[in-house]
Short mmCIF file of C-alpha atoms in Angstrom, two decimals:
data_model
loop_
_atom_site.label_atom_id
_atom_site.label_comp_id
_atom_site.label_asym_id
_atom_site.label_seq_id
_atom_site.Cartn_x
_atom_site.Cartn_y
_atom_site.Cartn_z
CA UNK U 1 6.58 -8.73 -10.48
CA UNK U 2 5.35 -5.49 -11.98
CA UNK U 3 5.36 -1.97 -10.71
CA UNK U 4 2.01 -0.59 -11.35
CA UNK U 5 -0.04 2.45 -11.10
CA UNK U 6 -3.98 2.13 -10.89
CA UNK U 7 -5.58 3.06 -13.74
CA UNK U 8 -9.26 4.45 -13.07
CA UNK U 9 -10.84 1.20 -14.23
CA UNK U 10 -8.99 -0.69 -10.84
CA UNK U 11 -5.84 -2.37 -10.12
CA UNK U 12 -6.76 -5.00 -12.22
CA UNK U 13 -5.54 -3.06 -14.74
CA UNK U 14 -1.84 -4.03 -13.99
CA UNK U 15 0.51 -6.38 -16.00
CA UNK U 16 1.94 -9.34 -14.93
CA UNK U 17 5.29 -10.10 -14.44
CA UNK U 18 7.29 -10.46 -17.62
CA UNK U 19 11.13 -10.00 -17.27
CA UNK U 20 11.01 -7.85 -13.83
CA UNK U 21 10.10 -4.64 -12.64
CA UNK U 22 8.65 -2.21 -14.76
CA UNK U 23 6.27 1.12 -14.31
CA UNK U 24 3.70 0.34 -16.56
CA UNK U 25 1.60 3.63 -17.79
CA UNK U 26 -2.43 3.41 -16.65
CA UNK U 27 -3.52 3.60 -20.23
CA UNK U 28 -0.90 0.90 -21.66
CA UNK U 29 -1.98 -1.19 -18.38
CA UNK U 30 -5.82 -0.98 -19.04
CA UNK U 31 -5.24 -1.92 -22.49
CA UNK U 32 -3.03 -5.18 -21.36
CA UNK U 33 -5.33 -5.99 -18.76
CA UNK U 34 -7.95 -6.06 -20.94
CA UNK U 35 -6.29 -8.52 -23.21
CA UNK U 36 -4.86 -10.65 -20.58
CA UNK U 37 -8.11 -10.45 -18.18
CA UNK U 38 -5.92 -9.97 -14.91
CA UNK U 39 -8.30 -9.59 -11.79
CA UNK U 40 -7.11 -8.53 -8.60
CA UNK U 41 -8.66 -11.07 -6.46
CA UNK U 42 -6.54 -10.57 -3.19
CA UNK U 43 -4.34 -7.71 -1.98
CA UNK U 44 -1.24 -8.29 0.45
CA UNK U 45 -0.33 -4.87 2.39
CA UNK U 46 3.27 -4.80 3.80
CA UNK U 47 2.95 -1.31 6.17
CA UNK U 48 5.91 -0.84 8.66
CA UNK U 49 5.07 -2.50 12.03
CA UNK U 50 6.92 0.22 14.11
CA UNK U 51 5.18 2.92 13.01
CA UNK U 52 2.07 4.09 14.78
CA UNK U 53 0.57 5.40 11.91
CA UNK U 54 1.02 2.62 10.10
CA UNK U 55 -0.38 0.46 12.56
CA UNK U 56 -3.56 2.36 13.06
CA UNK U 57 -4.13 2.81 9.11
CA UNK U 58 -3.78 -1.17 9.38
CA UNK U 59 -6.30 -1.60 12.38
CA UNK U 60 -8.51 0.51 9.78
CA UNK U 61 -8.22 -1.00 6.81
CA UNK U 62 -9.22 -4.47 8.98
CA UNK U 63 -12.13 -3.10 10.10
CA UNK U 64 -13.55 -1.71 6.79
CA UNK U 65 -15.84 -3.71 4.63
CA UNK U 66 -13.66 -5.31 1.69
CA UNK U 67 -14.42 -5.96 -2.02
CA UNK U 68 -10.41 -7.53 -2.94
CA UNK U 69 -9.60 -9.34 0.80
CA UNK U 70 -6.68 -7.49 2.33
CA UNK U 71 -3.64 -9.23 3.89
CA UNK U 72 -1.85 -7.29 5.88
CA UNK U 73 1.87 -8.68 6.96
CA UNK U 74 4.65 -6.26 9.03
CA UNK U 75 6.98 -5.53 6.26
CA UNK U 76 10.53 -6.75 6.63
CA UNK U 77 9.11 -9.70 8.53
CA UNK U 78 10.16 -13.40 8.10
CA UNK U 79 6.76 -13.97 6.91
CA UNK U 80 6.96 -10.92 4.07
CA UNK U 81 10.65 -12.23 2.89
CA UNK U 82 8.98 -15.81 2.56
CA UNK U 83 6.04 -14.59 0.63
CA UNK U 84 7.87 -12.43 -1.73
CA UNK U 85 11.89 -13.36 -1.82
CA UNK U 86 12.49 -11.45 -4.75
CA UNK U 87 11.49 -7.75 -3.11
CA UNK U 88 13.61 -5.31 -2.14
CA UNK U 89 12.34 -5.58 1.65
CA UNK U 90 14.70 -2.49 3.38
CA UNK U 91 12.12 -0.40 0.42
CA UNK U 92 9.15 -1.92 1.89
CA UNK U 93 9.61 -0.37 5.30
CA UNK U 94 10.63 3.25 3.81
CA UNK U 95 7.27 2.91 1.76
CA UNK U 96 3.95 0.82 1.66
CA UNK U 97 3.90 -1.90 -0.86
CA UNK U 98 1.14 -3.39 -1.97
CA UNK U 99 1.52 -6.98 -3.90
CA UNK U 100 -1.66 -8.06 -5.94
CA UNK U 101 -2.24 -11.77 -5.89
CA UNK U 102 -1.35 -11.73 -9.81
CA UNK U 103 2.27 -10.24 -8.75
CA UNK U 104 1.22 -6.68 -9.54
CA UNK U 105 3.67 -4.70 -6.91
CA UNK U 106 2.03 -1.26 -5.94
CA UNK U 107 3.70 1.52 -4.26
CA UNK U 108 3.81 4.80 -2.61
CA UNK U 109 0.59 6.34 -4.26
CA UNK U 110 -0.33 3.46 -6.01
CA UNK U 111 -0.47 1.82 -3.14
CA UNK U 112 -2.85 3.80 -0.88
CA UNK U 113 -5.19 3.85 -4.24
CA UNK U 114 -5.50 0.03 -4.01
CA UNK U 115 -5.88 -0.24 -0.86
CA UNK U 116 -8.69 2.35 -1.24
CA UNK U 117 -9.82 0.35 -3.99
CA UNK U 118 -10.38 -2.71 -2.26
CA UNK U 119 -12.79 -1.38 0.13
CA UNK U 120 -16.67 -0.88 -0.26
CA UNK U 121 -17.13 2.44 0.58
CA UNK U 122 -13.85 3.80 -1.21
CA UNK U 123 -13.50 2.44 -4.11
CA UNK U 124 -15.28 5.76 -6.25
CA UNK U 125 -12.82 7.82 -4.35
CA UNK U 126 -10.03 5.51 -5.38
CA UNK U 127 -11.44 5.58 -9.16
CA UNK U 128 -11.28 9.36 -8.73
CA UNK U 129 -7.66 9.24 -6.98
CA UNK U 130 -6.05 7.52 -10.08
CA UNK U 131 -7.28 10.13 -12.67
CA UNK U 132 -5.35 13.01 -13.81
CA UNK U 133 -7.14 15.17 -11.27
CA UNK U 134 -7.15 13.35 -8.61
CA UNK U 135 -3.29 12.12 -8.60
CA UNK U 136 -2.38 15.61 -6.84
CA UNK U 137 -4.49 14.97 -4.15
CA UNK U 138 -3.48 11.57 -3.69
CA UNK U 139 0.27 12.40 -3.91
CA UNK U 140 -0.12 15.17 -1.23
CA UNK U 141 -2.33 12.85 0.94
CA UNK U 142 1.02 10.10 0.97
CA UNK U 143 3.53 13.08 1.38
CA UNK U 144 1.83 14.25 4.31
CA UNK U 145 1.50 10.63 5.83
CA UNK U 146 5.29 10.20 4.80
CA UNK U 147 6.21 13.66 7.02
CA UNK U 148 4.12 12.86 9.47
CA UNK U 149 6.00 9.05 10.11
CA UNK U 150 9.05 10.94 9.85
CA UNK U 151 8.49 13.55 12.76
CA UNK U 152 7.46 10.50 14.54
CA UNK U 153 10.50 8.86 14.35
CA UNK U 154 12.25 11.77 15.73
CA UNK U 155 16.11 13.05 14.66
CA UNK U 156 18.27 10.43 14.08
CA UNK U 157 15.78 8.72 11.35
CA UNK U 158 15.14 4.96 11.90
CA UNK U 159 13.73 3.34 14.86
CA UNK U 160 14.70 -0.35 15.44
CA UNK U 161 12.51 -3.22 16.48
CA UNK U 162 11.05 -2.51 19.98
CA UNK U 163 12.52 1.18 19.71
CA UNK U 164 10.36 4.49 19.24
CA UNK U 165 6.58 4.68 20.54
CA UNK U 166 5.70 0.93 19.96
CA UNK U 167 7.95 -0.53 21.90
CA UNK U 168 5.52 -1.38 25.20
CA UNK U 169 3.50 -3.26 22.23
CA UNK U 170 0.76 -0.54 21.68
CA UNK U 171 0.61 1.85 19.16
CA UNK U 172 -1.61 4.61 19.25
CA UNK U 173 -2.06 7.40 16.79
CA UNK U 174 -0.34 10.68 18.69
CA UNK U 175 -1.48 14.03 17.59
CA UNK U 176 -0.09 16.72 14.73
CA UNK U 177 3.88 16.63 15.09
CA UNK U 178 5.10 19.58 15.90
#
């Protein structure tokens, strides 16, 4: 699997694997893409399933109109370790991860950009999001998201299956921490 980070022309623009993870730079990636032809033709999402957040950003993505289908699977699950037995899957719930259907492994940033990518109405944002000036943006938009899940979880860090606000089986989206 590969580590990628959209380039503007798309997360198609990832390698495939070679000999295990690597970063590969947008420009280097376009350029190998282009060689190789590597479409993205279906995304699987791995988003925490304990997180309310998370959940609700799922519930969205599900509802928006997709150009790349979107398969979204709790990370950490039996069916996530059975799709992809070679990820680190404790990572997956600290972080959304993103696997293209060409083993292209997206995360953190990258991530949210493909998933922006892959839907209708988002994808020129997502183009924008993976230039040089819109990366900031992007990268502030995930640290936020990543503070927010954290005040949600409360002191002591990690909630546990059936622990923290999703625990009665319904999570809703609370307001602002703090």
């Amino acid at each position: 699997m590969t580590t990628a980070e959209p380039a503007a022309a798309g997360p198609g623009t990832a390698e495939p694997a070679a000999a295990g993870p690597t970063t590969a730079d947008p420009a280097t990636a376009t350029a190998v893409a282009a060689r190789r032809g590597t479409p993205v033709g279906r995304l699987t999402v791995l988003y925490d399933a304990d997180c309310p957040l998370c959940v609700h950003l799922r519930h969205w993505l599900l509802r928006q109109p997709q150009l790349v289908p979107l398969d979204l699977v709790p990370a950490g699950s039996e069916r996530a370790r059975q799709l992809f037995p070679e990820l680190d899957h404790a990572s997956t719930l600290r972080e959304i991860t993103v696997i293209g259907d060409r083993g292209q492994v997206y995360r953190a940033t990258a991530a949210w950009i493909v998933c922006l990518w892959a839907l209708a109405e988002h994808r020129p944002r997502a183009h924008w999001l993976a230039t040089p000036a819109g990366q900031p943006f992007a990268r502030a938009a995930v640290l936020a998201a990543a503070k927010w899940r954290e005040a949600l979880r409360g002191p002591g860090g990690e909630a546990g299956p059936g622990d923290g606000p999703c625990a009665d089986g319904h999570c809703e989206v609370p307001g602002p921490p703090g």
